[in-house]
Amino acid sequence: MDDSEHQAVFLEAAGEGNIAAMRVLLDQSDDAAGMLIYVDEEGNTAFILAADNNNIDAIHLLLEHPSADPAEMLMLTNDDGDTAFMQIAGHGNVNAVRLLLDHPSADAAAMMLDAAHLDGRTALIWVAQDGHLDAMHLLLYHTSADPASMLMHTMDGGVTVIMMADVNGHVDAMRLLLDQPSADPAAMMMHMDDNGKNVLMKGTENGDLDAIRLLLDHPFVDAAALMAVRGPGDISALTVAAAFAAVDDPECSCAPLLLLLRRVSVEPSHAAQKKHMSKVMKALCRVQADV
């Protein structure tokens, strides 16, 4: 078996979590250090593949090998910009996440937390989009973390971590993010993505009543100001809710719109508010008569 075949078999064993084969291949190699950082056609190392497959035993073996350079292994990325840390965090594997963050050679823990996929997705966004609460807590409260920055980081499209938790229906994850002591709930809620939508509009778009209540009832945010936010074309949470109610789909309903309407207060003399409410009501009129 030549070197390239040896390395390919090693990567396959790492991806499968075949610990016995990994040990044999490392012992047989004349360049174990090179094998540990060898990459496949997609830029994946054995370490990244082991993490992608959520195999903590393989991760332990690779980190603790005498020829390993853990600091280098922890920061290597594949062609998509993923590190092993992002991969293991995406599985919500708290023990593995803690192992990597607290490894004696992981002097760059802050860099691991800040590293991002090509689309700007960080480890925190990966765990939040799948609602891995324990892993989220570990990332946000780690001594190397900069939670204020992590919470306002934007991926492609101007999307933040609370937006990703919102669109995936993880209200408990949203609450955890808002309750972080370094959080700025108002900034998090007022932030608009590249389409001019804030997190309330996104929750409304999903018809998620629990998310809407969480946002409107937050003690540090002015619900009226949040509902008053306008995007391009005068879009607001109310117009989004009205459009949601008008969709001919059994999963869509008037409930989000009714919830928002109970919170809105329109001053009769305020022409801009009256005009906006007119748009809302026109959208509402498109709701089918039996809804």
mmCIF file of C-alpha atoms in Angstrom:
data_model
loop_
_atom_site.group_PDB
_atom_site.id
_atom_site.type_symbol
_atom_site.label_atom_id
_atom_site.label_comp_id
_atom_site.label_asym_id
_atom_site.label_seq_id
_atom_site.Cartn_x
_atom_site.Cartn_y
_atom_site.Cartn_z
ATOM 1 C CA MET A 1 0.000 0.000 0.000
ATOM 2 C CA ASP A 2 1.531 3.322 -1.051
ATOM 3 C CA ASP A 3 1.318 6.511 1.028
ATOM 4 C CA SER A 4 -1.762 7.918 -0.712
ATOM 5 C CA GLU A 5 -3.670 4.656 -0.269
ATOM 6 C CA HIS A 6 -2.543 4.450 3.341
ATOM 7 C CA GLN A 7 -3.802 7.969 3.997
ATOM 8 C CA ALA A 8 -7.105 7.348 2.205
ATOM 9 C CA VAL A 9 -7.752 4.228 4.288
ATOM 10 C CA PHE A 10 -6.885 6.188 7.436
ATOM 11 C CA LEU A 11 -9.410 8.913 6.587
ATOM 12 C CA GLU A 12 -12.054 6.286 5.928
ATOM 13 C CA ALA A 13 -11.341 4.623 9.282
ATOM 14 C CA ALA A 14 -11.565 8.003 11.048
ATOM 15 C CA GLY A 15 -14.889 8.750 9.395
ATOM 16 C CA GLU A 16 -16.243 5.364 10.456
ATOM 17 C CA GLY A 17 -14.811 5.573 13.949
ATOM 18 C CA ASN A 18 -12.765 2.412 13.452
ATOM 19 C CA ILE A 19 -10.361 2.965 16.343
ATOM 20 C CA ALA A 20 -8.451 -0.293 15.911
ATOM 21 C CA ALA A 21 -7.731 0.402 12.255
ATOM 22 C CA MET A 22 -6.709 3.988 13.019
ATOM 23 C CA ARG A 23 -4.184 2.817 15.609
ATOM 24 C CA VAL A 24 -2.688 0.220 13.273
ATOM 25 C CA LEU A 25 -2.402 2.678 10.386
ATOM 26 C CA LEU A 26 -0.760 5.336 12.562
ATOM 27 C CA ASP A 27 1.684 2.788 13.978
ATOM 28 C CA GLN A 28 2.601 1.581 10.483
ATOM 29 C CA SER A 29 3.131 5.056 9.053
ATOM 30 C CA ASP A 30 6.548 6.628 8.687
ATOM 31 C CA ASP A 31 4.860 10.049 8.823
ATOM 32 C CA ALA A 32 2.114 9.916 11.424
ATOM 33 C CA ALA A 33 2.199 13.704 11.820
ATOM 34 C CA GLY A 34 1.540 14.091 8.105
ATOM 35 C CA MET A 35 -1.333 11.597 8.226
ATOM 36 C CA LEU A 36 -3.004 13.557 10.985
ATOM 37 C CA ILE A 37 -3.232 16.688 8.823
ATOM 38 C CA TYR A 38 -3.672 14.961 5.443
ATOM 39 C CA VAL A 39 -6.800 16.175 3.627
ATOM 40 C CA ASP A 40 -9.186 14.529 1.188
ATOM 41 C CA GLU A 41 -10.574 16.137 -1.977
ATOM 42 C CA GLU A 42 -12.974 18.224 0.129
ATOM 43 C CA GLY A 43 -10.315 19.441 2.523
ATOM 44 C CA ASN A 44 -11.355 17.138 5.376
ATOM 45 C CA THR A 45 -8.771 15.828 7.815
ATOM 46 C CA ALA A 46 -9.230 12.662 9.883
ATOM 47 C CA PHE A 47 -10.014 14.928 12.842
ATOM 48 C CA ILE A 48 -12.771 16.781 10.980
ATOM 49 C CA LEU A 49 -14.272 13.515 9.724
ATOM 50 C CA ALA A 50 -14.259 12.026 13.214
ATOM 51 C CA ALA A 51 -16.004 15.134 14.541
ATOM 52 C CA ASP A 52 -18.502 15.133 11.671
ATOM 53 C CA ASN A 53 -19.433 11.588 12.666
ATOM 54 C CA ASN A 54 -19.701 12.545 16.344
ATOM 55 C CA ASN A 55 -17.099 9.958 17.380
ATOM 56 C CA ILE A 56 -15.517 11.133 20.610
ATOM 57 C CA ASP A 57 -13.273 8.048 20.912
ATOM 58 C CA ALA A 58 -11.680 8.820 17.553
ATOM 59 C CA ILE A 59 -11.308 12.465 18.568
ATOM 60 C CA HIS A 60 -9.520 11.416 21.764
ATOM 61 C CA LEU A 61 -7.180 9.120 19.838
ATOM 62 C CA LEU A 62 -6.217 11.800 17.326
ATOM 63 C CA LEU A 63 -5.702 14.577 19.890
ATOM 64 C CA GLU A 64 -3.599 12.413 22.181
ATOM 65 C CA HIS A 65 -1.357 10.826 19.560
ATOM 66 C CA PRO A 66 2.332 11.634 20.191
ATOM 67 C CA SER A 67 2.709 13.035 16.668
ATOM 68 C CA ALA A 68 -0.333 15.301 16.955
ATOM 69 C CA ASP A 69 -0.264 19.074 16.986
ATOM 70 C CA PRO A 70 -3.664 19.688 18.626
ATOM 71 C CA ALA A 71 -3.556 23.465 18.166
ATOM 72 C CA GLU A 72 -3.086 23.041 14.414
ATOM 73 C CA MET A 73 -5.676 20.260 14.155
ATOM 74 C CA LEU A 74 -8.267 22.335 15.994
ATOM 75 C CA MET A 75 -7.969 25.263 13.596
ATOM 76 C CA LEU A 76 -7.727 23.444 10.254
ATOM 77 C CA THR A 77 -10.792 23.929 8.034
ATOM 78 C CA ASN A 78 -12.228 21.994 5.132
ATOM 79 C CA ASP A 79 -13.223 23.561 1.824
ATOM 80 C CA ASP A 80 -16.526 24.765 3.328
ATOM 81 C CA GLY A 81 -14.722 26.573 6.126
ATOM 82 C CA ASP A 82 -15.751 24.026 8.765
ATOM 83 C CA THR A 83 -13.493 23.155 11.679
ATOM 84 C CA ALA A 84 -13.750 19.945 13.693
ATOM 85 C CA PHE A 85 -15.146 22.085 16.510
ATOM 86 C CA MET A 86 -18.036 23.320 14.358
ATOM 87 C CA GLN A 87 -18.810 19.769 13.282
ATOM 88 C CA ILE A 88 -18.914 18.352 16.789
ATOM 89 C CA ALA A 89 -20.845 21.351 18.114
ATOM 90 C CA GLY A 90 -23.449 20.810 15.409
ATOM 91 C CA HIS A 91 -24.188 17.413 16.961
ATOM 92 C CA GLY A 92 -24.813 19.046 20.327
ATOM 93 C CA ASN A 93 -22.216 16.742 21.891
ATOM 94 C CA VAL A 94 -21.507 18.682 25.083
ATOM 95 C CA ASN A 95 -18.737 16.380 26.319
ATOM 96 C CA ALA A 96 -16.874 16.631 23.021
ATOM 97 C CA VAL A 97 -17.382 20.397 22.815
ATOM 98 C CA ARG A 98 -15.990 20.786 26.327
ATOM 99 C CA LEU A 99 -13.070 18.496 25.477
ATOM 100 C CA LEU A 100 -12.050 20.645 22.519
ATOM 101 C CA LEU A 101 -12.580 24.026 24.167
ATOM 102 C CA ASP A 102 -10.708 23.047 27.320
ATOM 103 C CA HIS A 103 -7.932 21.010 25.711
ATOM 104 C CA PRO A 104 -4.534 22.090 27.124
ATOM 105 C CA SER A 105 -3.328 22.917 23.624
ATOM 106 C CA ALA A 106 -6.444 24.857 22.684
ATOM 107 C CA ASP A 107 -4.985 28.293 23.342
ATOM 108 C CA ALA A 108 -7.158 29.541 20.520
ATOM 109 C CA ALA A 109 -10.522 28.681 22.103
ATOM 110 C CA ALA A 110 -11.801 32.171 21.319
ATOM 111 C CA MET A 111 -10.844 31.667 17.664
ATOM 112 C CA MET A 112 -12.701 28.355 17.639
ATOM 113 C CA LEU A 113 -15.820 30.083 18.924
ATOM 114 C CA ASP A 114 -15.523 32.891 16.359
ATOM 115 C CA ALA A 115 -14.604 30.730 13.340
ATOM 116 C CA ALA A 116 -17.292 30.623 10.669
ATOM 117 C CA HIS A 117 -18.425 28.454 7.783
ATOM 118 C CA LEU A 118 -18.248 30.011 4.306
ATOM 119 C CA ASP A 119 -21.831 31.238 4.780
ATOM 120 C CA GLY A 120 -20.864 32.910 8.060
ATOM 121 C CA ARG A 121 -22.399 30.249 10.291
ATOM 122 C CA THR A 122 -20.549 29.931 13.619
ATOM 123 C CA ALA A 123 -20.599 27.031 16.086
ATOM 124 C CA LEU A 124 -23.218 28.897 18.142
ATOM 125 C CA ILE A 125 -25.477 29.270 15.109
ATOM 126 C CA TRP A 126 -25.046 25.555 14.303
ATOM 127 C CA VAL A 127 -26.197 24.515 17.783
ATOM 128 C CA ALA A 128 -28.972 27.113 18.016
ATOM 129 C CA GLN A 129 -30.565 26.128 14.713
ATOM 130 C CA ASP A 130 -30.973 22.588 16.083
ATOM 131 C CA GLY A 131 -31.964 23.679 19.587
ATOM 132 C CA HIS A 132 -29.042 22.068 21.450
ATOM 133 C CA LEU A 133 -29.531 24.033 24.678
ATOM 134 C CA ASP A 134 -26.734 22.499 26.756
ATOM 135 C CA ALA A 135 -24.190 23.063 24.001
ATOM 136 C CA MET A 136 -25.450 26.625 23.523
ATOM 137 C CA HIS A 137 -25.011 27.328 27.223
ATOM 138 C CA LEU A 138 -21.477 25.940 27.167
ATOM 139 C CA LEU A 139 -20.476 28.136 24.209
ATOM 140 C CA LEU A 140 -22.074 31.303 25.539
ATOM 141 C CA TYR A 141 -20.654 30.995 29.047
ATOM 142 C CA HIS A 142 -17.180 29.673 28.258
ATOM 143 C CA THR A 143 -14.387 31.795 29.696
ATOM 144 C CA SER A 144 -13.008 32.444 26.198
ATOM 145 C CA ALA A 145 -16.355 33.526 24.774
ATOM 146 C CA ASP A 146 -17.341 37.032 23.737
ATOM 147 C CA PRO A 147 -21.107 36.524 24.001
ATOM 148 C CA ALA A 148 -22.054 40.084 23.040
ATOM 149 C CA SER A 149 -20.245 39.668 19.728
ATOM 150 C CA MET A 150 -21.475 36.101 19.215
ATOM 151 C CA LEU A 151 -25.092 37.127 19.706
ATOM 152 C CA MET A 152 -24.903 39.915 17.107
ATOM 153 C CA HIS A 153 -22.753 38.054 14.570
ATOM 154 C CA THR A 154 -24.448 37.871 11.170
ATOM 155 C CA MET A 155 -24.184 35.104 8.618
ATOM 156 C CA ASP A 156 -25.139 35.442 4.947
ATOM 157 C CA GLY A 157 -28.315 37.422 4.515
ATOM 158 C CA GLY A 158 -27.760 39.384 7.708
ATOM 159 C CA VAL A 159 -29.194 36.529 9.784
ATOM 160 C CA THR A 160 -28.293 36.342 13.494
ATOM 161 C CA VAL A 161 -28.301 33.397 15.875
ATOM 162 C CA ILE A 162 -31.652 34.317 17.442
ATOM 163 C CA MET A 163 -33.182 34.459 13.960
ATOM 164 C CA MET A 164 -31.899 30.953 13.203
ATOM 165 C CA ALA A 165 -33.352 29.663 16.466
ATOM 166 C CA ASP A 166 -36.620 31.449 15.621
ATOM 167 C CA VAL A 167 -37.085 30.162 12.080
ATOM 168 C CA ASN A 168 -36.370 26.620 13.287
ATOM 169 C CA GLY A 169 -38.955 26.823 16.045
ATOM 170 C CA HIS A 170 -36.638 26.697 19.069
ATOM 171 C CA VAL A 171 -38.244 29.118 21.503
ATOM 172 C CA ASP A 172 -36.248 27.824 24.479
ATOM 173 C CA ALA A 173 -33.072 28.538 22.525
ATOM 174 C CA MET A 174 -34.310 32.074 21.833
ATOM 175 C CA ARG A 175 -34.965 32.550 25.540
ATOM 176 C CA LEU A 176 -31.483 31.309 26.449
ATOM 177 C CA LEU A 177 -29.932 33.790 24.010
ATOM 178 C CA LEU A 178 -31.972 36.726 25.292
ATOM 179 C CA ASP A 179 -31.213 35.863 28.936
ATOM 180 C CA GLN A 180 -27.432 35.796 28.484
ATOM 181 C CA PRO A 181 -26.089 38.559 30.789
ATOM 182 C CA SER A 182 -24.103 40.178 27.961
ATOM 183 C CA ALA A 183 -27.093 40.207 25.617
ATOM 184 C CA ASP A 184 -28.674 43.398 24.334
ATOM 185 C CA PRO A 185 -32.257 42.165 23.782
ATOM 186 C CA ALA A 186 -33.373 45.382 22.104
ATOM 187 C CA ALA A 187 -30.516 45.287 19.591
ATOM 188 C CA MET A 188 -31.109 41.578 18.962
ATOM 189 C CA MET A 189 -34.805 42.145 18.253
ATOM 190 C CA MET A 190 -34.481 45.362 16.288
ATOM 191 C CA HIS A 191 -31.766 44.005 13.984
ATOM 192 C CA MET A 192 -33.035 43.494 10.434
ATOM 193 C CA ASP A 193 -31.721 40.963 7.951
ATOM 194 C CA ASP A 194 -30.910 41.809 4.343
ATOM 195 C CA ASN A 195 -34.596 41.396 3.454
ATOM 196 C CA GLY A 196 -35.632 44.015 5.976
ATOM 197 C CA LYS A 197 -37.113 41.594 8.513
ATOM 198 C CA ASN A 198 -36.440 41.435 12.236
ATOM 199 C CA VAL A 199 -36.841 38.426 14.497
ATOM 200 C CA LEU A 200 -40.468 39.299 15.342
ATOM 201 C CA MET A 201 -41.378 39.342 11.657
ATOM 202 C CA LYS A 202 -39.672 35.967 11.199
ATOM 203 C CA GLY A 203 -41.530 34.444 14.135
ATOM 204 C CA THR A 204 -44.762 35.861 12.788
ATOM 205 C CA GLU A 205 -43.968 34.502 9.336
ATOM 206 C CA ASN A 206 -43.691 31.050 10.917
ATOM 207 C CA GLY A 207 -46.933 31.471 12.827
ATOM 208 C CA ASP A 208 -45.035 30.740 16.050
ATOM 209 C CA LEU A 209 -47.199 32.146 18.833
ATOM 210 C CA ASP A 210 -44.771 31.187 21.603
ATOM 211 C CA ALA A 211 -41.940 33.039 19.849
ATOM 212 C CA ILE A 212 -44.126 36.091 19.305
ATOM 213 C CA ARG A 213 -45.141 36.166 22.979
ATOM 214 C CA LEU A 214 -41.535 35.727 24.124
ATOM 215 C CA LEU A 215 -40.438 38.734 22.086
ATOM 216 C CA LEU A 216 -43.346 41.039 22.882
ATOM 217 C CA ASP A 217 -43.329 40.234 26.604
ATOM 218 C CA HIS A 218 -39.595 40.702 27.145
ATOM 219 C CA PRO A 219 -39.102 43.151 30.032
ATOM 220 C CA PHE A 220 -36.221 45.041 28.398
ATOM 221 C CA VAL A 221 -37.891 45.660 25.042
ATOM 222 C CA ASP A 222 -40.614 48.123 24.110
ATOM 223 C CA ALA A 223 -43.214 45.941 22.384
ATOM 224 C CA ALA A 224 -44.802 48.941 20.662
ATOM 225 C CA ALA A 225 -41.449 50.033 19.249
ATOM 226 C CA LEU A 226 -40.710 46.480 18.124
ATOM 227 C CA MET A 227 -44.025 46.234 16.300
ATOM 228 C CA ALA A 228 -43.466 49.658 14.772
ATOM 229 C CA VAL A 229 -40.321 48.537 12.933
ATOM 230 C CA ARG A 230 -40.784 48.841 9.162
ATOM 231 C CA GLY A 231 -38.854 47.166 6.416
ATOM 232 C CA PRO A 232 -38.817 47.786 2.653
ATOM 233 C CA GLY A 233 -42.269 48.368 1.217
ATOM 234 C CA ASP A 234 -43.560 49.323 4.672
ATOM 235 C CA ILE A 235 -43.408 45.684 5.761
ATOM 236 C CA SER A 236 -44.014 45.089 9.472
ATOM 237 C CA ALA A 237 -44.873 42.232 11.800
ATOM 238 C CA LEU A 238 -48.538 43.115 11.250
ATOM 239 C CA THR A 239 -48.379 42.975 7.455
ATOM 240 C CA VAL A 240 -46.416 39.721 7.665
ATOM 241 C CA ALA A 241 -49.059 38.288 10.000
ATOM 242 C CA ALA A 242 -51.849 39.426 7.699
ATOM 243 C CA ALA A 243 -50.137 37.787 4.728
ATOM 244 C CA PHE A 244 -49.688 34.602 6.783
ATOM 245 C CA ALA A 245 -53.398 34.589 7.607
ATOM 246 C CA ALA A 246 -54.312 35.059 3.949
ATOM 247 C CA VAL A 247 -52.362 32.014 2.712
ATOM 248 C CA ASP A 248 -54.611 29.206 1.524
ATOM 249 C CA ASP A 249 -52.949 26.592 3.693
ATOM 250 C CA PRO A 250 -54.419 24.660 6.647
ATOM 251 C CA GLU A 251 -51.262 25.349 8.653
ATOM 252 C CA CYS A 252 -51.746 29.103 8.354
ATOM 253 C CA SER A 253 -54.168 30.962 10.582
ATOM 254 C CA CYS A 254 -55.228 34.332 11.905
ATOM 255 C CA ALA A 255 -53.824 33.598 15.376
ATOM 256 C CA PRO A 256 -50.529 35.514 14.957
ATOM 257 C CA LEU A 257 -52.337 38.512 13.509
ATOM 258 C CA LEU A 258 -54.933 38.532 16.288
ATOM 259 C CA LEU A 259 -52.171 38.266 18.890
ATOM 260 C CA LEU A 260 -50.379 41.263 17.398
ATOM 261 C CA LEU A 261 -53.554 43.310 16.951
ATOM 262 C CA ARG A 262 -54.264 42.986 20.676
ATOM 263 C CA ARG A 263 -50.933 44.691 21.340
ATOM 264 C CA VAL A 264 -51.117 47.494 18.778
ATOM 265 C CA SER A 265 -52.288 50.992 19.628
ATOM 266 C CA VAL A 266 -53.040 53.388 16.775
ATOM 267 C CA GLU A 267 -53.439 57.074 17.483
ATOM 268 C CA PRO A 268 -56.328 58.265 15.230
ATOM 269 C CA SER A 269 -54.547 61.505 14.364
ATOM 270 C CA HIS A 270 -51.349 59.717 13.292
ATOM 271 C CA ALA A 271 -51.567 59.598 9.505
ATOM 272 C CA ALA A 272 -48.626 57.217 9.007
ATOM 273 C CA GLN A 273 -50.041 54.708 11.486
ATOM 274 C CA LYS A 274 -53.483 54.939 9.899
ATOM 275 C CA LYS A 275 -51.998 54.330 6.453
ATOM 276 C CA HIS A 276 -50.049 51.338 7.682
ATOM 277 C CA MET A 277 -53.084 49.828 9.427
ATOM 278 C CA SER A 278 -54.994 50.290 6.195
ATOM 279 C CA LYS A 279 -52.438 48.068 4.472
ATOM 280 C CA VAL A 280 -52.807 45.506 7.226
ATOM 281 C CA MET A 281 -56.570 45.460 6.914
ATOM 282 C CA LYS A 282 -56.413 45.131 3.124
ATOM 283 C CA ALA A 283 -54.198 42.115 3.563
ATOM 284 C CA LEU A 284 -56.569 40.760 6.162
ATOM 285 C CA CYS A 285 -59.480 41.114 3.773
ATOM 286 C CA ARG A 286 -57.837 38.504 1.572
ATOM 287 C CA VAL A 287 -58.342 35.907 4.294
ATOM 288 C CA GLN A 288 -60.899 33.325 3.205
ATOM 289 C CA ALA A 289 -64.328 33.789 4.719
ATOM 290 C CA ASP A 290 -64.196 30.484 6.580
ATOM 291 C CA VAL A 291 -60.922 31.280 8.403
#
